[in-house]
Short mmCIF file of C-alpha atoms in Angstrom, two decimals:
data_model
loop_
_atom_site.label_atom_id
_atom_site.label_comp_id
_atom_site.label_asym_id
_atom_site.label_seq_id
_atom_site.Cartn_x
_atom_site.Cartn_y
_atom_site.Cartn_z
CA UNK A 1 -7.20 -3.46 16.70
CA UNK A 2 -4.51 -3.83 14.06
CA UNK A 3 -5.72 -5.75 11.02
CA UNK A 4 -4.36 -9.24 11.64
CA UNK A 5 -5.64 -10.40 8.27
CA UNK A 6 -2.64 -8.63 6.75
CA UNK A 7 -0.66 -11.70 7.81
CA UNK A 8 -2.75 -13.88 5.52
CA UNK A 9 -3.42 -11.46 2.67
CA UNK A 10 0.27 -10.66 2.18
CA UNK A 11 0.89 -14.30 1.26
CA UNK A 12 -0.86 -13.64 -2.07
CA UNK A 13 -0.05 -11.34 -5.00
CA UNK A 14 -3.05 -9.02 -4.60
CA UNK A 15 -2.25 -7.32 -1.26
CA UNK A 16 -2.51 -3.61 -2.26
CA UNK A 17 0.03 -1.14 -0.89
CA UNK A 18 -0.47 2.64 -1.06
CA UNK A 19 2.02 4.10 -3.51
CA UNK A 20 2.46 7.38 -5.36
CA UNK A 21 4.44 5.68 -8.14
CA UNK A 22 1.30 5.20 -10.22
CA UNK A 23 -1.81 7.27 -10.88
CA UNK A 24 -3.83 4.32 -9.59
CA UNK A 25 -2.28 5.00 -6.19
CA UNK A 26 -1.21 1.47 -5.27
CA UNK A 27 1.35 -1.26 -5.80
CA UNK A 28 1.40 -4.81 -4.41
CA UNK A 29 3.39 -6.56 -1.71
CA UNK A 30 5.52 -9.59 -2.57
CA UNK A 31 4.64 -13.02 -1.14
CA UNK A 32 7.51 -14.36 0.92
CA UNK A 33 8.43 -10.92 2.28
CA UNK A 34 7.75 -9.84 5.89
CA UNK A 35 4.26 -8.50 6.54
CA UNK A 36 3.94 -4.82 5.53
CA UNK A 37 3.06 -2.03 7.94
CA UNK A 38 -0.66 -1.63 8.57
CA UNK A 39 -0.76 1.98 7.39
CA UNK A 40 0.58 0.96 3.97
CA UNK A 41 -2.60 -0.95 3.05
CA UNK A 42 -4.15 0.83 0.10
CA UNK A 43 -7.40 2.72 0.57
CA UNK A 44 -10.65 0.92 -0.10
CA UNK A 45 -11.73 3.89 -2.21
CA UNK A 46 -10.44 3.99 -5.80
CA UNK A 47 -8.08 6.84 -6.68
CA UNK A 48 -10.63 8.49 -9.00
CA UNK A 49 -13.15 8.52 -6.16
CA UNK A 50 -10.55 9.94 -3.79
CA UNK A 51 -9.55 12.80 -6.11
CA UNK A 52 -13.21 13.61 -6.81
CA UNK A 53 -13.74 14.38 -3.11
CA UNK A 54 -10.27 15.64 -2.17
CA UNK A 55 -10.28 18.14 -5.03
CA UNK A 56 -12.95 20.15 -3.20
CA UNK A 57 -10.54 20.92 -0.35
CA UNK A 58 -7.37 21.76 -2.28
CA UNK A 59 -6.54 24.87 -4.37
CA UNK A 60 -7.53 24.38 -8.02
CA UNK A 61 -8.41 20.78 -7.19
CA UNK A 62 -4.74 19.68 -7.27
CA UNK A 63 -3.47 17.14 -4.75
CA UNK A 64 0.29 16.96 -3.98
CA UNK A 65 2.37 13.79 -3.76
CA UNK A 66 6.03 12.75 -3.54
CA UNK A 67 7.66 9.87 -5.42
CA UNK A 68 11.25 9.30 -6.62
CA UNK A 69 11.86 9.25 -10.37
CA UNK A 70 14.50 7.67 -12.59
CA UNK A 71 15.86 11.12 -13.55
CA UNK A 72 16.66 13.63 -10.82
CA UNK A 73 15.75 16.68 -12.91
CA UNK A 74 12.06 15.69 -12.77
CA UNK A 75 12.04 15.92 -8.97
CA UNK A 76 9.93 14.00 -6.49
CA UNK A 77 7.12 16.55 -6.09
CA UNK A 78 4.05 16.22 -8.31
CA UNK A 79 0.50 17.52 -8.53
CA UNK A 80 -2.49 15.34 -9.40
CA UNK A 81 -5.94 16.39 -10.52
CA UNK A 82 -9.15 14.81 -11.79
CA UNK A 83 -9.79 16.29 -15.23
CA UNK A 84 -12.93 14.37 -16.15
CA UNK A 85 -15.51 12.19 -14.43
CA UNK A 86 -18.59 10.82 -16.15
CA UNK A 87 -21.05 8.76 -14.11
CA UNK A 88 -24.31 6.89 -14.56
CA UNK A 89 -26.32 4.42 -12.51
CA UNK A 90 -23.99 1.45 -13.10
CA UNK A 91 -20.57 2.84 -13.96
CA UNK A 92 -18.20 5.77 -14.32
CA UNK A 93 -15.27 7.04 -16.39
CA UNK A 94 -12.46 9.22 -15.02
CA UNK A 95 -9.33 10.93 -16.37
CA UNK A 96 -6.46 11.72 -13.98
CA UNK A 97 -3.56 14.03 -14.86
CA UNK A 98 -0.23 14.54 -13.12
CA UNK A 99 2.32 17.34 -13.47
CA UNK A 100 5.89 17.55 -12.15
CA UNK A 101 6.81 21.25 -11.89
CA UNK A 102 10.50 21.05 -10.89
CA UNK A 103 11.93 20.40 -14.36
CA UNK A 104 9.72 23.05 -15.97
CA UNK A 105 10.60 25.73 -13.40
CA UNK A 106 14.34 25.02 -13.55
CA UNK A 107 14.30 24.94 -17.38
CA UNK A 108 12.46 28.27 -17.68
CA UNK A 109 14.72 29.83 -15.08
CA UNK A 110 17.77 28.65 -17.04
CA UNK A 111 16.44 30.08 -20.30
CA UNK A 112 15.96 33.59 -18.95
CA UNK A 113 19.13 33.49 -16.87
CA UNK A 114 21.27 32.70 -19.92
CA UNK A 115 19.44 35.14 -22.21
CA UNK A 116 20.83 38.68 -22.48
CA UNK A 117 17.37 40.17 -22.85
CA UNK A 118 13.77 39.11 -23.23
CA UNK A 119 13.76 38.10 -26.89
CA UNK A 120 11.19 36.16 -28.88
CA UNK A 121 13.41 33.06 -29.26
CA UNK A 122 13.58 32.82 -25.48
CA UNK A 123 9.79 32.70 -25.26
CA UNK A 124 9.69 29.98 -27.94
CA UNK A 125 12.11 27.92 -25.86
CA UNK A 126 9.83 28.40 -22.86
CA UNK A 127 6.90 27.02 -24.87
CA UNK A 128 9.03 24.02 -25.81
CA UNK A 129 9.66 23.28 -22.13
CA UNK A 130 5.97 23.65 -21.30
CA UNK A 131 5.09 20.95 -23.85
CA UNK A 132 7.83 18.58 -22.66
CA UNK A 133 5.93 15.29 -22.30
CA UNK A 134 8.29 13.92 -19.62
CA UNK A 135 6.71 16.14 -16.96
CA UNK A 136 3.14 14.95 -17.61
CA UNK A 137 1.24 11.76 -16.89
CA UNK A 138 -2.30 10.73 -17.82
CA UNK A 139 -4.49 7.90 -16.59
CA UNK A 140 -7.88 6.72 -17.85
CA UNK A 141 -10.01 4.66 -15.45
CA UNK A 142 -13.45 3.12 -15.86
CA UNK A 143 -15.68 0.89 -13.77
CA UNK A 144 -18.81 -1.03 -14.69
CA UNK A 145 -21.06 -2.65 -12.08
CA UNK A 146 -23.46 -5.45 -12.98
CA UNK A 147 -25.52 -6.86 -10.09
CA UNK A 148 -22.97 -8.85 -8.02
CA UNK A 149 -20.01 -8.25 -10.35
CA UNK A 150 -17.80 -5.25 -11.03
CA UNK A 151 -15.16 -4.65 -13.71
CA UNK A 152 -12.38 -2.06 -13.53
CA UNK A 153 -10.31 -1.15 -16.59
CA UNK A 154 -7.44 1.32 -16.50
CA UNK A 155 -4.49 2.55 -18.50
CA UNK A 156 -1.91 5.19 -17.64
CA UNK A 157 1.02 6.70 -19.45
CA UNK A 158 3.94 8.45 -17.75
CA UNK A 159 5.92 10.83 -19.93
CA UNK A 160 9.26 9.69 -18.52
CA UNK A 161 8.48 5.98 -19.09
CA UNK A 162 8.72 4.04 -22.32
CA UNK A 163 5.67 1.85 -21.93
CA UNK A 164 2.14 2.50 -20.66
CA UNK A 165 0.47 0.49 -17.91
CA UNK A 166 -2.69 -1.54 -18.42
CA UNK A 167 -4.83 -3.20 -15.78
CA UNK A 168 -8.04 -5.20 -15.57
CA UNK A 169 -9.86 -6.29 -12.40
CA UNK A 170 -13.02 -8.35 -12.04
CA UNK A 171 -14.82 -8.76 -8.70
CA UNK A 172 -17.66 -11.20 -8.19
CA UNK A 173 -19.56 -11.66 -4.93
CA UNK A 174 -20.89 -15.03 -3.82
CA UNK A 175 -22.95 -15.64 -0.66
CA UNK A 176 -19.89 -16.69 1.37
CA UNK A 177 -16.94 -15.91 -0.92
CA UNK A 178 -15.34 -13.22 -3.06
CA UNK A 179 -13.75 -14.02 -6.43
CA UNK A 180 -11.12 -11.69 -7.88
CA UNK A 181 -9.51 -11.85 -11.32
CA UNK A 182 -6.71 -9.36 -11.87
CA UNK A 183 -4.29 -8.80 -14.75
CA UNK A 184 -1.59 -6.12 -15.12
CA UNK A 185 0.86 -5.28 -17.90
CA UNK A 186 3.19 -4.62 -16.17
CA UNK A 187 2.44 -5.35 -12.50
CA UNK A 188 4.10 -3.09 -9.93
CA UNK A 189 5.41 -4.72 -6.74
CA UNK A 190 7.14 -3.37 -3.63
CA UNK A 191 9.69 -5.46 -1.70
CA UNK A 192 10.58 -5.23 2.00
CA UNK A 193 13.63 -3.09 1.19
CA UNK A 194 11.46 -0.33 -0.28
CA UNK A 195 12.37 -1.11 -3.92
CA UNK A 196 9.84 -1.33 -6.73
CA UNK A 197 9.74 -4.02 -9.42
CA UNK A 198 7.88 -4.13 -12.72
CA UNK A 199 6.71 -7.60 -13.79
CA UNK A 200 5.88 -7.52 -17.54
CA UNK A 201 2.81 -9.73 -17.06
CA UNK A 202 1.02 -10.47 -13.80
CA UNK A 203 -2.26 -12.43 -13.77
CA UNK A 204 -4.01 -13.82 -10.68
CA UNK A 205 -7.30 -15.58 -9.92
CA UNK A 206 -8.27 -15.73 -6.27
CA UNK A 207 -11.16 -16.93 -4.12
CA UNK A 208 -11.40 -15.91 -0.47
CA UNK A 209 -13.96 -16.71 2.20
CA UNK A 210 -15.80 -13.91 3.96
CA UNK A 211 -15.03 -13.23 7.64
CA UNK A 212 -16.96 -15.59 9.90
CA UNK A 213 -17.96 -15.45 13.56
CA UNK A 214 -15.78 -18.44 14.31
CA UNK A 215 -12.67 -16.58 13.09
CA UNK A 216 -11.81 -19.21 10.47
CA UNK A 217 -10.86 -17.95 7.03
CA UNK A 218 -9.28 -19.44 3.92
CA UNK A 219 -8.05 -18.42 0.48
CA UNK A 220 -6.82 -20.20 -2.60
CA UNK A 221 -5.86 -19.16 -6.09
CA UNK A 222 -3.41 -19.27 -8.98
CA UNK A 223 -0.95 -16.67 -10.19
CA UNK A 224 1.11 -16.35 -13.36
CA UNK A 225 4.20 -14.20 -13.89
CA UNK A 226 5.46 -13.57 -17.40
CA UNK A 227 8.75 -11.96 -18.42
CA UNK A 228 11.73 -11.01 -16.29
CA UNK A 229 11.12 -8.38 -13.57
CA UNK A 230 12.89 -5.05 -13.88
CA UNK A 231 13.76 -2.61 -11.08
CA UNK A 232 12.00 0.76 -11.04
CA UNK A 233 14.10 3.90 -10.50
CA UNK A 234 17.15 1.82 -9.45
CA UNK A 235 20.02 0.19 -11.31
CA UNK A 236 20.66 -2.92 -9.24
CA UNK A 237 19.05 -5.47 -7.01
CA UNK A 238 18.30 -9.17 -6.78
CA UNK A 239 14.92 -10.16 -8.15
CA UNK A 240 12.59 -11.69 -5.51
CA UNK A 241 11.88 -15.35 -6.29
CA UNK A 242 8.11 -14.84 -6.12
CA UNK A 243 8.28 -12.47 -9.11
CA UNK A 244 10.18 -14.80 -11.43
CA UNK A 245 8.32 -16.31 -14.44
CA UNK A 246 6.09 -19.28 -13.69
CA UNK A 247 2.67 -20.45 -12.56
CA UNK A 248 1.93 -20.79 -8.84
CA UNK A 249 -1.03 -22.46 -7.13
CA UNK A 250 -1.44 -21.30 -3.55
CA UNK A 251 -3.74 -21.95 -0.61
CA UNK A 252 -3.88 -20.51 2.90
CA UNK A 253 -6.01 -20.72 6.00
CA UNK A 254 -6.12 -18.78 9.26
CA UNK A 255 -7.92 -18.78 12.59
CA UNK A 256 -8.37 -15.48 14.43
CA UNK A 257 -9.56 -14.84 17.97
CA UNK A 258 -9.78 -11.77 20.21
CA UNK A 259 -10.46 -11.13 23.89
CA UNK A 260 -11.38 -7.87 25.63
CA UNK A 261 -9.78 -7.13 28.99
CA UNK A 262 -12.26 -4.29 29.33
CA UNK A 263 -14.38 -2.18 26.98
CA UNK A 264 -16.62 0.82 27.55
CA UNK A 265 -19.57 0.46 25.19
CA UNK A 266 -21.70 3.52 24.55
CA UNK A 267 -25.42 3.39 23.94
CA UNK A 268 -26.70 4.78 20.64
CA UNK A 269 -28.34 7.76 22.36
CA UNK A 270 -25.00 8.62 23.99
CA UNK A 271 -23.08 8.72 20.73
CA UNK A 272 -25.47 10.99 18.84
CA UNK A 273 -27.07 14.33 19.50
CA UNK A 274 -30.29 15.70 18.05
CA UNK A 275 -30.29 18.99 16.18
CA UNK A 276 -32.74 20.84 13.95
CA UNK A 277 -31.25 18.99 10.98
CA UNK A 278 -31.52 15.55 12.57
CA UNK A 279 -28.93 13.40 14.30
CA UNK A 280 -25.26 14.36 14.25
CA UNK A 281 -22.72 11.79 15.34
CA UNK A 282 -20.44 13.24 17.98
CA UNK A 283 -17.43 10.89 17.65
CA UNK A 284 -15.20 11.93 14.76
CA UNK A 285 -14.74 8.27 13.84
CA UNK A 286 -17.30 5.62 14.78
CA UNK A 287 -14.62 2.90 14.76
CA UNK A 288 -12.72 4.72 17.50
CA UNK A 289 -15.64 5.49 19.80
CA UNK A 290 -15.05 2.77 22.42
CA UNK A 291 -12.17 2.95 24.94
CA UNK A 292 -10.85 -0.56 25.52
CA UNK A 293 -7.93 -2.89 26.09
CA UNK A 294 -7.84 -6.13 24.13
CA UNK A 295 -5.59 -8.91 22.91
CA UNK A 296 -6.02 -10.78 19.66
CA UNK A 297 -4.18 -13.45 17.76
CA UNK A 298 -4.08 -15.23 14.44
CA UNK A 299 -2.46 -18.48 13.38
CA UNK A 300 -2.48 -19.95 9.92
CA UNK A 301 -0.64 -21.82 7.21
CA UNK A 302 0.21 -21.52 3.54
CA UNK A 303 1.15 -23.98 0.82
CA UNK A 304 2.35 -23.29 -2.70
CA UNK A 305 3.30 -25.24 -5.82
CA UNK A 306 5.31 -23.69 -8.67
CA UNK A 307 5.13 -24.90 -12.26
CA UNK A 308 7.51 -23.86 -15.01
CA UNK A 309 9.74 -20.82 -14.99
CA UNK A 310 13.32 -20.56 -13.87
CA UNK A 311 14.51 -22.00 -10.58
CA UNK A 312 17.14 -19.32 -10.21
CA UNK A 313 16.67 -15.66 -9.62
CA UNK A 314 18.79 -13.37 -11.80
CA UNK A 315 20.28 -10.30 -10.29
CA UNK A 316 19.50 -7.16 -12.24
CA UNK A 317 22.70 -5.45 -11.24
CA UNK A 318 23.57 -3.39 -14.32
CA UNK A 319 27.19 -2.75 -15.17
CA UNK A 320 28.63 -0.18 -17.55
CA UNK A 321 28.43 -2.66 -20.42
CA UNK A 322 24.74 -3.30 -19.57
CA UNK A 323 25.42 -6.97 -18.83
CA UNK A 324 23.20 -8.72 -16.33
CA UNK A 325 24.85 -10.87 -13.67
CA UNK A 326 23.15 -14.06 -12.49
CA UNK A 327 22.82 -15.31 -8.94
CA UNK A 328 22.11 -18.91 -7.88
CA UNK A 329 19.23 -18.39 -5.48
CA UNK A 330 16.75 -21.25 -5.92
CA UNK A 331 12.99 -21.29 -5.70
CA UNK A 332 11.46 -24.40 -4.20
CA UNK A 333 8.76 -25.95 -6.43
CA UNK A 334 6.78 -27.08 -3.34
CA UNK A 335 6.65 -25.41 0.04
CA UNK A 336 4.41 -25.10 3.09
CA UNK A 337 4.73 -22.97 6.20
CA UNK A 338 2.98 -21.61 9.27
CA UNK A 339 2.61 -18.01 10.43
CA UNK A 340 1.14 -16.23 13.43
CA UNK A 341 0.58 -12.84 15.02
CA UNK A 342 -0.35 -11.58 18.48
CA UNK A 343 -1.62 -8.02 19.00
CA UNK A 344 -2.31 -5.96 22.13
CA UNK A 345 -4.46 -2.83 21.82
CA UNK A 346 -5.05 -0.06 24.34
CA UNK A 347 -7.29 2.93 23.62
CA UNK A 348 -8.07 5.84 25.93
CA UNK A 349 -10.84 8.26 24.95
CA UNK A 350 -13.75 8.23 22.50
CA UNK A 351 -12.39 10.69 19.91
CA UNK A 352 -15.39 12.98 20.43
CA UNK A 353 -14.06 15.99 22.36
CA UNK A 354 -11.89 18.73 20.91
CA UNK A 355 -8.76 17.92 22.94
CA UNK A 356 -7.16 14.98 24.70
CA UNK A 357 -9.84 12.43 23.87
CA UNK A 358 -7.83 9.81 21.98
CA UNK A 359 -4.61 7.99 22.75
CA UNK A 360 -4.21 4.60 21.17
CA UNK A 361 -1.36 2.06 21.09
CA UNK A 362 -1.24 -1.16 19.06
CA UNK A 363 1.67 -3.57 19.56
CA UNK A 364 1.82 -6.60 17.24
CA UNK A 365 4.34 -9.44 17.22
CA UNK A 366 4.59 -11.26 13.87
CA UNK A 367 6.07 -14.66 13.11
CA UNK A 368 6.11 -14.50 9.32
CA UNK A 369 7.61 -17.96 8.80
CA UNK A 370 7.67 -20.64 11.50
CA UNK A 371 10.11 -22.82 9.51
CA UNK A 372 12.62 -19.99 9.01
CA UNK A 373 12.46 -19.10 12.70
CA UNK A 374 12.91 -22.75 13.71
CA UNK A 375 16.00 -23.07 11.50
CA UNK A 376 17.49 -19.96 13.04
CA UNK A 377 16.89 -21.19 16.60
CA UNK A 378 18.31 -24.61 15.70
CA UNK A 379 21.50 -23.07 14.30
CA UNK A 380 21.91 -20.92 17.41
CA UNK A 381 21.69 -23.91 19.76
CA UNK A 382 24.06 -25.89 17.56
CA UNK A 383 26.37 -22.88 17.44
CA UNK A 384 26.61 -23.51 13.75
CA UNK A 385 28.70 -21.25 11.55
CA UNK A 386 25.83 -21.21 9.07
CA UNK A 387 23.87 -17.97 9.42
CA UNK A 388 20.22 -17.55 8.54
CA UNK A 389 20.30 -13.79 9.22
CA UNK A 390 20.06 -12.96 5.52
CA UNK A 391 16.55 -14.43 5.48
CA UNK A 392 14.21 -11.56 6.47
CA UNK A 393 11.57 -14.08 7.60
CA UNK A 394 13.81 -15.71 10.21
CA UNK A 395 13.45 -12.88 12.77
CA UNK A 396 10.24 -12.02 14.63
CA UNK A 397 8.88 -8.55 13.83
CA UNK A 398 7.39 -6.11 16.31
CA UNK A 399 5.05 -3.46 14.89
CA UNK A 400 4.04 -0.46 16.99
CA UNK A 401 1.23 1.93 16.07
CA UNK A 402 0.86 5.15 18.07
CA UNK A 403 -2.16 7.44 17.51
CA UNK A 404 -2.76 10.72 19.29
CA UNK A 405 -5.45 13.35 18.85
CA UNK A 406 -3.99 16.80 18.19
CA UNK A 407 -7.12 18.94 18.07
CA UNK A 408 -10.67 18.13 17.02
CA UNK A 409 -10.65 15.72 14.06
CA UNK A 410 -6.87 16.08 13.53
CA UNK A 411 -4.79 13.10 14.58
CA UNK A 412 -1.12 12.17 14.26
CA UNK A 413 -0.03 8.57 13.77
CA UNK A 414 3.35 6.82 13.73
CA UNK A 415 3.75 3.26 12.41
CA UNK A 416 7.06 1.52 13.06
CA UNK A 417 8.40 -1.99 12.58
CA UNK A 418 11.33 -3.51 14.47
CA UNK A 419 13.28 -6.67 13.70
CA UNK A 420 14.08 -8.52 16.93
CA UNK A 421 17.14 -10.21 15.42
CA UNK A 422 20.06 -9.53 13.10
CA UNK A 423 19.26 -9.24 9.42
CA UNK A 424 20.56 -7.61 6.24
CA UNK A 425 23.94 -6.84 7.75
CA UNK A 426 22.48 -5.20 10.87
CA UNK A 427 23.31 -6.70 14.24
CA UNK A 428 20.73 -7.06 16.98
CA UNK A 429 17.26 -5.49 17.15
CA UNK A 430 16.81 -2.55 14.79
CA UNK A 431 14.17 -0.42 13.08
CA UNK A 432 13.15 -1.78 9.68
CA UNK A 433 10.49 0.70 8.63
CA UNK A 434 8.81 3.90 9.78
CA UNK A 435 5.86 5.86 8.37
CA UNK A 436 4.42 9.08 9.78
CA UNK A 437 0.95 10.34 8.94
CA UNK A 438 -1.45 13.16 9.76
CA UNK A 439 -5.19 12.64 9.33
CA UNK A 440 -8.36 14.72 9.36
CA UNK A 441 -11.47 12.70 10.19
CA UNK A 442 -14.67 13.45 8.30
CA UNK A 443 -17.55 13.08 10.75
CA UNK A 444 -20.21 13.02 8.03
CA UNK A 445 -18.68 9.81 6.61
CA UNK A 446 -18.90 8.20 10.07
CA UNK A 447 -15.53 6.48 9.54
CA UNK A 448 -13.69 8.38 6.84
CA UNK A 449 -10.56 10.51 6.93
CA UNK A 450 -8.11 12.40 4.77
CA UNK A 451 -4.62 11.00 5.40
CA UNK A 452 -1.28 12.57 4.46
CA UNK A 453 1.60 10.10 4.99
CA UNK A 454 5.33 10.04 4.32
CA UNK A 455 7.78 7.12 4.25
CA UNK A 456 11.47 8.05 4.83
CA UNK A 457 12.51 4.57 3.68
CA UNK A 458 10.75 4.83 0.33
CA UNK A 459 11.17 8.62 0.15
CA UNK A 460 7.60 9.06 -0.96
CA UNK A 461 4.30 10.29 0.36
CA UNK A 462 0.77 11.13 -0.73
CA UNK A 463 -2.64 12.34 0.35
CA UNK A 464 -5.44 9.77 0.44
CA UNK A 465 -9.07 9.37 1.40
CA UNK A 466 -9.58 6.31 3.59
CA UNK A 467 -12.85 4.73 4.68
CA UNK A 468 -13.70 2.40 7.58
CA UNK A 469 -10.17 1.89 8.88
CA UNK A 470 -9.21 1.89 12.55
#
């Protein structure tokens, strides 16, 4: 079923979102925004690990991606490749390169179009365009594993950007908890409108409980923002309050439960066949092998306390004179809220035959903020002139996930999110987000697939390797 834990994880600053804006391949959602689409959750495999495997199936080991840039001449299309990977028993080092061909092709075409004949100066100009640093990006990534701890260090430099990106992550496993320390300079965040924000300094320390049989889960941590956020590839926008400078202590809890209406469980001998080389799993994805219909739900709460920083959120709307206008939107120093989600899942087929063996529908209703919804309902009954429609959390969200087998391991998927109320100047129910994807399941990985997705709202897409996702 759809991952209901997204409702809880998106309340913190470390909910990874797949993104082609960085060589790392992910950004982060913003606490206080509506829950992101399920398909946007970043892959559990690191980008270096993805490119190492994906490079074997693409020409010259280059993987395409699309992402908008600040200058149109660079284009959205880019090619990524893993140039170097060194491994040993407890760590690895990888170098990722990216190339944007549009500017180079158009520049070379312009040189020879304007030249009267093929002269040596024209070839020198071509060499100058080839070595234009704005069309290249490099990223260096390393990971070191020590018993129950793991450290990831990375830096990347984009030729069209002024400053490089640095990141450090530390994971530590306890018997019943996971501890994560993460620091980014700058941190990249994605808001519900599809806009990216760079926070000069983003540091978080988080402890989360492991999933339990009872369905109870909790998280708590602290987060620090430093410096004023800046928009990426846009010239205006109001800074989300959660990204403003300050220190925030946050805690959350949730209780999750599910119930099967019916489920066809296969025996082990029925899901595997014996060959001369041993057992070969027949289903293309072991997590999609059981036809079923089920309902699940989650309810939880969050509380946060802000210390320091500004209580107002400046708007980064840039005018011709480069002045920055200021809005008066306030951030509450103390707040608490409830959230909840209900999901219905129906799956037909076992995803084992070549045709017509998988049709799956997930429908999830999200209440992102119980207090915001209550205020909206109260104002409606009072027939108050005050409108809460500008608050994206005040309307329930309906997420639909449709998955259909095309042929063999190839599957098409459409994720959509609808707002059931008026918001952001739109009246009545409307579509808020839509992402289309095509996947190729890798049977040898039991539950792994190559996914190519595209987001019309963000105007970006990429190819990823995903493991153990429904």
